[in-house]
């Protein structure tokens, strides 16, 4: 995914695309309809992307950036003592729930692109998305170590890839089998702590 500078026109295109995806699904969302609803021409969209799949890739990228910013903000709140030391993990568990829900366009895009994986261009998008997720999670773990919230012995690479397996599985479950029920926030939170060897002493302090 090539980095695109965000500006009002591109943000409008992404917002309309997300709205249509939630209403009609990825397959039935077209660049033509996005252009019409935004009062734009298809040429305006092609200024930023070459295809619908590439536009979808930008939405995935924007979702990653938002998740990263929420984590950074939660670390900042912890550093300023606005939240407890495990605040970033609570932020991660909420991000997982938001990302994996059927009401999240990025999740629907991820599932849609998986179904198009026989296309080399889509395979490239998915690979880039996956590796970007790994690198972002590794940075989160490094930040956790710096703040003494994650033990030093945790291997960033292995933990990040295990986190990706869990996240992707959760995404697929919530789209293909929503009737199985959502995993409660608290359970997700505990899973993250256990996977990273972090002790939750909050219940003991009450």
Coordinates of N, CA and C in Angstrom, one line a residue:
X1 N 0.8 -1.2 0.0 CA 0.0 0.0 0.0 C 0.9 1.2 0.0
X2 N 0.7 2.1 -1.0 CA 1.5 3.3 -1.0 C 0.9 4.3 -0.1
X3 N 1.8 5.1 0.5 CA 1.4 6.1 1.5 C 0.7 7.2 0.7
X4 N -0.5 7.6 1.1 CA -1.2 8.7 0.5 C -1.4 9.8 1.5
X5 N -1.1 11.0 1.1 CA -1.3 12.1 2.1 C -2.8 12.3 2.2
X6 N -3.3 12.4 3.4 CA -4.7 12.6 3.6 C -5.1 14.0 3.4
X7 N -6.1 14.3 2.6 CA -6.7 15.6 2.4 C -8.2 15.5 2.4
X8 N -8.9 16.6 2.4 CA -10.4 16.6 2.5 C -11.0 15.7 1.4
X9 N -10.5 15.8 0.2 CA -11.1 15.0 -0.9 C -10.9 13.5 -0.7
X10 N -9.7 13.1 -0.3 CA -9.5 11.7 -0.1 C -10.3 11.2 1.1
X11 N -10.3 12.0 2.1 CA -11.1 11.6 3.3 C -12.5 11.4 3.0
X12 N -13.1 12.3 2.1 CA -14.5 12.2 1.7 C -14.7 10.9 1.0
X13 N -13.8 10.6 0.1 CA -13.9 9.3 -0.7 C -13.9 8.1 0.2
X14 N -13.0 8.1 1.2 CA -12.9 7.0 2.1 C -14.1 6.9 3.0
X15 N -14.6 8.0 3.5 CA -15.9 8.0 4.3 C -17.1 7.5 3.5
X16 N -17.2 7.9 2.3 CA -18.3 7.4 1.5 C -18.2 6.0 1.2
X17 N -17.0 5.5 0.9 CA -16.7 4.1 0.6 C -17.1 3.3 1.8
X18 N -16.7 3.7 3.0 CA -17.0 2.9 4.2 C -18.5 2.9 4.4
X19 N -19.2 4.0 4.2 CA -20.7 4.0 4.4 C -21.3 3.0 3.4
X20 N -20.9 3.0 2.2 CA -21.5 2.1 1.2 C -21.2 0.7 1.5
X21 N -20.0 0.4 1.9 CA -19.6 -1.0 2.3 C -20.5 -1.5 3.4
X22 N -20.8 -0.7 4.4 CA -21.6 -1.1 5.5 C -23.1 -1.3 5.0
X23 N -23.5 -0.5 4.0 CA -24.9 -0.6 3.5 C -25.1 -1.7 2.5
X24 N -24.1 -1.9 1.6 CA -24.3 -2.8 0.5 C -23.3 -3.9 0.4
X25 N -22.2 -3.9 1.2 CA -21.2 -4.9 1.1 C -20.1 -4.4 0.1
X26 N -18.9 -5.1 0.2 CA -17.8 -4.7 -0.7 C -18.0 -4.9 -2.1
X27 N -18.6 -6.1 -2.4 CA -18.8 -6.5 -3.8 C -19.7 -5.5 -4.6
X28 N -20.7 -5.0 -3.9 CA -21.7 -4.1 -4.6 C -21.4 -2.6 -4.5
X29 N -20.3 -2.3 -3.8 CA -19.8 -0.9 -3.7 C -18.9 -0.7 -5.0
X30 N -19.3 0.4 -5.7 CA -18.5 0.7 -6.9 C -17.9 2.1 -6.8
X31 N -16.8 2.3 -7.6 CA -16.2 3.6 -7.6 C -17.1 4.6 -8.2
X32 N -18.0 4.2 -9.2 CA -18.9 5.1 -9.8 C -19.9 5.7 -8.7
X33 N -20.4 4.8 -7.9 CA -21.4 5.3 -6.9 C -20.7 6.1 -5.8
X34 N -19.5 5.8 -5.5 CA -18.7 6.6 -4.5 C -18.5 8.0 -5.1
X35 N -18.2 8.1 -6.4 CA -18.0 9.4 -7.1 C -19.3 10.2 -7.1
X36 N -20.4 9.5 -7.4 CA -21.7 10.2 -7.5 C -22.1 10.8 -6.1
X37 N -22.0 10.0 -5.1 CA -22.4 10.4 -3.8 C -21.5 11.5 -3.2
X38 N -20.2 11.6 -3.7 CA -19.3 12.6 -3.3 C -19.3 13.8 -4.1
X39 N -20.1 13.8 -5.2 CA -20.1 14.9 -6.1 C -18.8 15.0 -6.9
X40 N -18.2 13.9 -7.2 CA -16.9 13.9 -7.8 C -17.0 13.1 -9.1
X41 N -15.9 13.1 -9.9 CA -15.9 12.3 -11.1 C -15.0 11.0 -10.7
X42 N -15.2 10.0 -11.5 CA -14.3 8.8 -11.3 C -12.9 9.2 -11.5
X43 N -12.6 10.1 -12.3 CA -11.2 10.6 -12.5 C -10.6 11.1 -11.2
X44 N -11.4 11.8 -10.4 CA -10.9 12.3 -9.1 C -10.5 11.2 -8.2
X45 N -11.2 10.1 -8.3 CA -10.9 8.9 -7.5 C -9.6 8.3 -8.0
X46 N -9.5 8.2 -9.3 CA -8.3 7.6 -10.0 C -7.1 8.4 -9.7
X47 N -7.2 9.6 -9.3 CA -6.1 10.5 -8.9 C -5.4 9.9 -7.7
X48 N -6.1 9.1 -6.9 CA -5.6 8.6 -5.7 C -5.3 7.1 -5.8
X49 N -6.2 6.4 -6.5 CA -6.0 4.9 -6.6 C -6.3 4.4 -8.0
X50 N -5.8 3.2 -8.3 CA -6.0 2.7 -9.6 C -7.2 1.7 -9.7
X51 N -7.7 1.3 -8.5 CA -8.8 0.3 -8.6 C -9.5 0.4 -7.2
X52 N -10.7 -0.3 -7.2 CA -11.5 -0.4 -6.0 C -10.7 -1.1 -4.9
X53 N -10.0 -2.1 -5.3 CA -9.2 -2.9 -4.3 C -8.1 -2.0 -3.6
X54 N -7.5 -1.1 -4.4 CA -6.5 -0.2 -3.9 C -7.2 0.8 -2.9
X55 N -8.4 1.2 -3.3 CA -9.1 2.1 -2.4 C -9.4 1.4 -1.1
X56 N -9.8 0.1 -1.2 CA -10.1 -0.6 0.0 C -8.8 -0.8 0.9
X57 N -7.7 -0.9 0.2 CA -6.4 -1.0 0.9 C -6.1 0.3 1.7
X58 N -6.5 1.4 1.2 CA -6.3 2.7 1.9 C -7.2 2.7 3.2
X59 N -8.4 2.1 3.1 CA -9.3 2.1 4.3 C -8.7 1.2 5.3
X60 N -8.1 0.1 4.9 CA -7.4 -0.8 5.9 C -6.3 0.0 6.6
X61 N -5.5 0.7 5.7 CA -4.3 1.4 6.3 C -4.8 2.5 7.2
X62 N -5.9 3.2 6.9 CA -6.4 4.2 7.8 C -6.8 3.6 9.1
X63 N -7.4 2.4 9.1 CA -7.9 1.8 10.3 C -6.7 1.4 11.2
X64 N -5.6 1.0 10.6 CA -4.4 0.7 11.3 C -3.8 1.9 12.0
X65 N -3.8 3.0 11.3 CA -3.3 4.3 11.8 C -4.1 4.7 13.0
X66 N -5.4 4.5 12.9 CA -6.3 4.9 14.0 C -6.1 4.1 15.2
X67 N -5.9 2.8 15.0 CA -5.7 1.9 16.1 C -4.3 2.2 16.8
X68 N -3.3 2.5 16.0 CA -2.0 2.9 16.5 C -2.1 4.2 17.3
X69 N -2.9 5.2 16.8 CA -3.0 6.4 17.5 C -3.7 6.2 18.9
X70 N -4.8 5.3 18.9 CA -5.4 5.1 20.2 C -4.5 4.5 21.2
X71 N -3.6 3.6 20.7 CA -2.7 2.9 21.6 C -1.7 4.0 22.1
X72 N -1.1 4.8 21.2 CA -0.2 5.8 21.6 C -0.8 6.8 22.6
X73 N -2.1 7.1 22.4 CA -2.8 8.0 23.3 C -3.0 7.4 24.7
X74 N -3.2 6.1 24.7 CA -3.4 5.4 26.0 C -2.1 5.3 26.7
X75 N -1.0 5.1 26.0 CA 0.3 5.1 26.6 C 0.6 6.5 27.2
X76 N 0.2 7.5 26.5 CA 0.4 8.9 27.0 C -0.4 9.1 28.3
X77 N -1.6 8.6 28.3 CA -2.5 8.8 29.4 C -1.9 8.0 30.6
X78 N -1.3 6.9 30.4 CA -0.7 6.1 31.4 C 0.5 6.8 32.0
X79 N 1.3 7.4 31.1 CA 2.5 8.1 31.5 C 2.2 9.3 32.4
X80 N 1.0 10.0 32.0 CA 0.6 11.2 32.8 C -0.3 10.8 34.0
X81 N -0.4 9.4 34.2 CA -1.2 8.9 35.3 C -2.7 9.2 35.2
X82 N -3.2 9.4 34.0 CA -4.6 9.5 33.8 C -5.3 8.2 33.9
X83 N -4.5 7.1 33.5 CA -5.1 5.8 33.6 C -4.0 4.9 34.3
X84 N -4.4 3.7 34.7 CA -3.5 2.8 35.3 C -2.5 2.2 34.3
X85 N -1.5 1.4 34.8 CA -0.4 0.9 34.0 C -0.9 -0.1 32.9
X86 N -2.1 -0.6 33.1 CA -2.6 -1.6 32.1 C -3.6 -0.9 31.1
X87 N -3.7 0.4 31.1 CA -4.6 1.1 30.2 C -4.4 0.8 28.8
X88 N -3.1 0.7 28.3 CA -2.9 0.4 26.9 C -3.5 -1.0 26.5
X89 N -3.5 -2.0 27.4 CA -4.0 -3.3 27.1 C -5.6 -3.2 27.0
X90 N -6.2 -2.4 27.8 CA -7.6 -2.2 27.7 C -7.9 -1.6 26.3
X91 N -7.1 -0.6 25.9 CA -7.3 0.0 24.6 C -7.1 -1.0 23.5
X92 N -6.2 -2.0 23.6 CA -6.0 -3.0 22.6 C -7.2 -3.9 22.5
X93 N -7.7 -4.3 23.7 CA -8.9 -5.2 23.7 C -10.1 -4.5 23.0
X94 N -10.3 -3.2 23.3 CA -11.4 -2.5 22.7 C -11.2 -2.4 21.1
X95 N -9.9 -2.2 20.7 CA -9.6 -2.1 19.3 C -9.9 -3.4 18.6
X96 N -9.6 -4.5 19.3 CA -9.9 -5.8 18.7 C -11.4 -6.0 18.5
X97 N -12.2 -5.6 19.5 CA -13.6 -5.8 19.3 C -14.2 -4.9 18.2
X98 N -13.7 -3.6 18.2 CA -14.2 -2.7 17.1 C -13.8 -3.2 15.7
X99 N -12.5 -3.7 15.6 CA -12.0 -4.1 14.3 C -12.8 -5.4 13.8
X100 N -13.1 -6.3 14.7 CA -13.6 -7.6 14.3 C -15.1 -7.6 14.1
X101 N -15.8 -6.4 14.4 CA -17.2 -6.4 14.3 C -17.8 -6.3 12.8
X102 N -19.0 -6.8 12.6 CA -19.6 -6.7 11.3 C -19.9 -5.2 11.0
X103 N -20.0 -4.3 12.0 CA -20.2 -2.9 11.7 C -19.0 -2.2 11.4
X104 N -17.9 -2.9 11.2 CA -16.6 -2.2 10.9 C -16.3 -2.5 9.4
X105 N -16.2 -1.4 8.6 CA -15.9 -1.6 7.2 C -14.6 -2.3 6.9
X106 N -13.6 -1.9 7.7 CA -12.2 -2.5 7.5 C -12.3 -4.0 7.6
X107 N -13.1 -4.5 8.6 CA -13.2 -6.0 8.7 C -13.9 -6.6 7.5
X108 N -14.9 -6.0 7.0 CA -15.6 -6.5 5.8 C -14.7 -6.5 4.6
X109 N -13.8 -5.5 4.5 CA -12.9 -5.4 3.4 C -11.9 -6.5 3.5
X110 N -11.4 -6.8 4.8 CA -10.4 -7.9 5.0 C -10.9 -9.2 4.5
X111 N -12.2 -9.5 4.9 CA -12.8 -10.8 4.4 C -13.0 -10.8 2.9
X112 N -13.4 -9.7 2.4 CA -13.7 -9.6 0.9 C -12.3 -9.8 0.2
X113 N -11.3 -9.2 0.6 CA -10.0 -9.3 -0.1 C -9.5 -10.7 0.0
X114 N -9.7 -11.4 1.1 CA -9.3 -12.8 1.2 C -10.0 -13.6 0.1
X115 N -11.2 -13.3 -0.2 CA -11.9 -14.1 -1.2 C -11.4 -13.8 -2.6
X116 N -10.6 -12.7 -2.8 CA -10.0 -12.3 -4.0 C -8.5 -12.6 -4.1
X117 N -8.1 -13.5 -3.2 CA -6.6 -13.7 -3.1 C -5.9 -14.3 -4.3
X118 N -6.7 -14.8 -5.2 CA -6.1 -15.4 -6.4 C -5.6 -14.3 -7.3
X119 N -5.9 -13.0 -7.1 CA -5.4 -11.9 -7.8 C -4.1 -11.5 -7.2
X120 N -3.0 -11.4 -8.0 CA -1.7 -11.0 -7.5 C -1.7 -9.6 -6.8
X121 N -2.5 -8.7 -7.4 CA -2.6 -7.4 -6.8 C -3.2 -7.4 -5.4
X122 N -4.2 -8.2 -5.2 CA -4.9 -8.4 -3.9 C -3.9 -9.1 -3.0
X123 N -3.2 -10.1 -3.4 CA -2.3 -10.8 -2.6 C -1.2 -9.8 -2.0
X124 N -0.8 -8.9 -2.9 CA 0.2 -7.9 -2.5 C -0.4 -7.0 -1.4
X125 N -1.7 -6.6 -1.6 CA -2.3 -5.8 -0.6 C -2.4 -6.5 0.7
X126 N -2.8 -7.7 0.7 CA -3.0 -8.5 2.0 C -1.6 -8.7 2.7
X127 N -0.6 -9.0 1.9 CA 0.7 -9.2 2.5 C 1.2 -7.9 3.1
X128 N 1.0 -6.8 2.5 CA 1.5 -5.5 3.0 C 0.7 -5.2 4.3
X129 N -0.6 -5.5 4.3 CA -1.5 -5.2 5.4 C -1.0 -6.1 6.6
X130 N -0.7 -7.3 6.3 CA -0.3 -8.3 7.4 C 1.0 -7.8 8.0
X131 N 2.0 -7.5 7.1 CA 3.3 -7.2 7.6 C 3.3 -5.8 8.4
X132 N 2.4 -4.9 7.9 CA 2.3 -3.6 8.6 C 1.7 -3.9 10.0
X133 N 0.7 -4.8 10.1 CA 0.1 -5.2 11.4 C 1.2 -5.7 12.3
X134 N 2.0 -6.6 11.8 CA 3.1 -7.2 12.6 C 4.0 -6.1 13.1
X135 N 4.5 -5.3 12.2 CA 5.4 -4.2 12.6 C 4.8 -3.3 13.7
X136 N 3.5 -2.9 13.5 CA 2.9 -2.1 14.4 C 2.7 -2.7 15.8
X137 N 2.4 -4.0 15.8 CA 2.2 -4.7 17.1 C 3.6 -4.9 17.8
X138 N 4.6 -5.1 17.0 CA 6.0 -5.2 17.6 C 6.4 -3.9 18.3
X139 N 6.0 -2.8 17.7 CA 6.3 -1.5 18.3 C 5.5 -1.3 19.6
X140 N 4.3 -1.8 19.6 CA 3.5 -1.7 20.8 C 4.1 -2.5 21.9
X141 N 4.6 -3.7 21.6 CA 5.2 -4.5 22.6 C 6.5 -3.9 23.1
X142 N 7.3 -3.3 22.2 CA 8.5 -2.6 22.6 C 8.2 -1.4 23.6
X143 N 7.1 -0.7 23.3 CA 6.7 0.4 24.1 C 6.2 -0.2 25.5
X144 N 5.5 -1.3 25.5 CA 5.1 -1.9 26.7 C 6.3 -2.3 27.6
X145 N 7.4 -2.8 26.9 CA 8.6 -3.1 27.7 C 9.3 -1.9 28.2
X146 N 9.3 -0.8 27.5 CA 9.9 0.4 27.9 C 9.2 0.9 29.2
X147 N 7.9 0.7 29.3 CA 7.2 1.2 30.4 C 7.0 0.1 31.5
X148 N 7.8 -1.0 31.3 CA 7.8 -2.1 32.3 C 6.4 -2.7 32.5
X149 N 5.6 -2.7 31.4 CA 4.3 -3.3 31.5 C 4.4 -4.7 30.9
X150 N 5.4 -5.0 30.1 CA 5.5 -6.3 29.4 C 6.9 -6.8 29.8
X151 N 7.0 -8.0 30.2 CA 8.3 -8.6 30.6 C 9.3 -8.6 29.4
X152 N 10.6 -8.4 29.8 CA 11.7 -8.3 28.8 C 11.8 -9.6 28.0
X153 N 11.5 -10.7 28.6 CA 11.7 -12.0 27.9 C 10.8 -12.3 26.8
X154 N 9.7 -11.5 26.7 CA 8.7 -11.7 25.6 C 9.4 -11.4 24.2
X155 N 9.3 -12.3 23.3 CA 9.8 -12.1 22.0 C 8.8 -11.3 21.1
X156 N 9.3 -10.1 20.7 CA 8.3 -9.2 20.0 C 7.8 -9.9 18.7
X157 N 8.7 -10.5 17.9 CA 8.3 -11.1 16.6 C 7.3 -12.2 16.8
X158 N 7.6 -13.1 17.7 CA 6.7 -14.2 17.9 C 5.3 -13.8 18.5
X159 N 5.4 -12.9 19.5 CA 4.1 -12.4 20.1 C 3.3 -11.6 19.1
X160 N 3.9 -10.8 18.2 CA 3.2 -10.0 17.2 C 2.5 -11.0 16.2
X161 N 3.2 -12.0 15.8 CA 2.6 -13.0 14.8 C 1.5 -13.8 15.5
X162 N 1.6 -14.1 16.7 CA 0.5 -14.8 17.4 C -0.7 -13.9 17.6
X163 N -0.4 -12.7 17.9 CA -1.5 -11.7 18.0 C -2.3 -11.5 16.7
X164 N -1.5 -11.6 15.6 CA -2.1 -11.5 14.3 C -3.0 -12.7 14.0
X165 N -2.6 -13.8 14.4 CA -3.4 -15.1 14.2 C -4.7 -14.9 14.9
X166 N -4.6 -14.5 16.2 CA -5.8 -14.3 17.0 C -6.7 -13.2 16.4
X167 N -6.2 -12.1 16.0 CA -7.0 -11.0 15.5 C -7.7 -11.4 14.2
X168 N -6.9 -12.1 13.3 CA -7.5 -12.5 12.0 C -8.6 -13.6 12.2
X169 N -8.4 -14.5 13.2 CA -9.4 -15.5 13.5 C -10.6 -14.8 14.0
X170 N -10.5 -13.8 14.9 CA -11.6 -13.1 15.5 C -12.4 -12.4 14.4
X171 N -11.7 -11.8 13.4 CA -12.3 -11.1 12.3 C -13.2 -12.1 11.5
X172 N -12.7 -13.2 11.2 CA -13.4 -14.2 10.4 C -14.6 -14.7 11.1
X173 N -14.4 -15.0 12.4 CA -15.5 -15.6 13.2 C -16.7 -14.6 13.3
X174 N -16.4 -13.3 13.5 CA -17.5 -12.4 13.7 C -18.2 -12.1 12.4
X175 N -17.6 -12.4 11.2 CA -18.3 -12.2 10.0 C -19.1 -13.5 9.6
X176 N -18.4 -14.6 9.7 CA -18.9 -15.9 9.2 C -19.8 -16.5 10.2
X177 N -19.6 -16.3 11.5 CA -20.4 -17.0 12.5 C -20.7 -16.1 13.7
X178 N -21.4 -15.0 13.4 CA -21.8 -14.0 14.4 C -22.7 -14.6 15.5
X179 N -23.4 -15.7 15.1 CA -24.3 -16.3 16.1 C -23.6 -16.9 17.2
X180 N -22.3 -17.2 17.0 CA -21.5 -17.8 18.1 C -21.3 -16.9 19.3
X181 N -21.6 -15.6 19.1 CA -21.4 -14.7 20.2 C -20.1 -14.0 20.2
X182 N -20.1 -12.8 20.7 CA -18.8 -12.0 20.8 C -18.1 -12.4 22.1
X183 N -16.8 -12.4 22.1 CA -16.0 -12.6 23.2 C -16.1 -11.3 24.1
X184 N -16.4 -11.4 25.4 CA -16.5 -10.2 26.2 C -15.2 -9.5 26.2
X185 N -15.3 -8.1 26.4 CA -14.1 -7.3 26.5 C -13.2 -7.8 27.5
X186 N -13.7 -8.1 28.7 CA -12.8 -8.6 29.8 C -12.0 -9.8 29.4
X187 N -12.7 -10.7 28.7 CA -12.0 -12.0 28.3 C -10.9 -11.7 27.3
X188 N -11.1 -10.7 26.4 CA -10.1 -10.3 25.4 C -8.9 -9.7 26.2
X189 N -9.3 -8.9 27.1 CA -8.3 -8.2 27.9 C -7.4 -9.2 28.6
X190 N -8.0 -10.2 29.3 CA -7.3 -11.2 30.0 C -6.4 -12.0 29.1
X191 N -6.9 -12.3 27.9 CA -6.2 -13.1 26.9 C -4.9 -12.3 26.5
X192 N -5.0 -11.0 26.3 CA -3.8 -10.3 25.9 C -2.8 -10.3 27.0
X193 N -3.3 -10.1 28.3 CA -2.3 -10.0 29.4 C -1.7 -11.4 29.6
X194 N -2.4 -12.5 29.5 CA -1.8 -13.8 29.6 C -0.8 -14.1 28.5
X195 N -1.2 -13.7 27.3 CA -0.3 -14.0 26.2 C 1.0 -13.3 26.3
X196 N 1.0 -12.1 26.9 CA 2.2 -11.3 27.1 C 2.9 -11.5 28.4
X197 N 2.4 -12.4 29.2 CA 3.0 -12.6 30.6 C 2.8 -11.5 31.5
X198 N 1.7 -10.7 31.4 CA 1.5 -9.6 32.2 C 0.5 -9.9 33.3
X199 N 0.8 -9.5 34.5 CA -0.1 -9.8 35.7 C -1.1 -8.7 35.9
X200 N -2.3 -9.0 36.0 CA -3.4 -8.1 36.3 C -3.6 -8.1 37.8
X201 N -3.2 -7.0 38.4 CA -3.4 -6.9 39.9 C -4.5 -6.0 40.3
X202 N -5.3 -5.6 39.3 CA -6.4 -4.6 39.5 C -7.4 -5.2 40.4
X203 N -7.8 -6.5 40.2 CA -8.8 -7.2 41.0 C -8.3 -7.3 42.5
X204 N -7.0 -7.5 42.6 CA -6.5 -7.7 44.0 C -6.4 -6.4 44.8
X205 N -6.4 -5.3 44.0 CA -6.3 -4.0 44.7 C -7.7 -3.5 45.1
X206 N -8.7 -4.1 44.6 CA -10.1 -3.6 45.0 C -10.4 -4.1 46.4

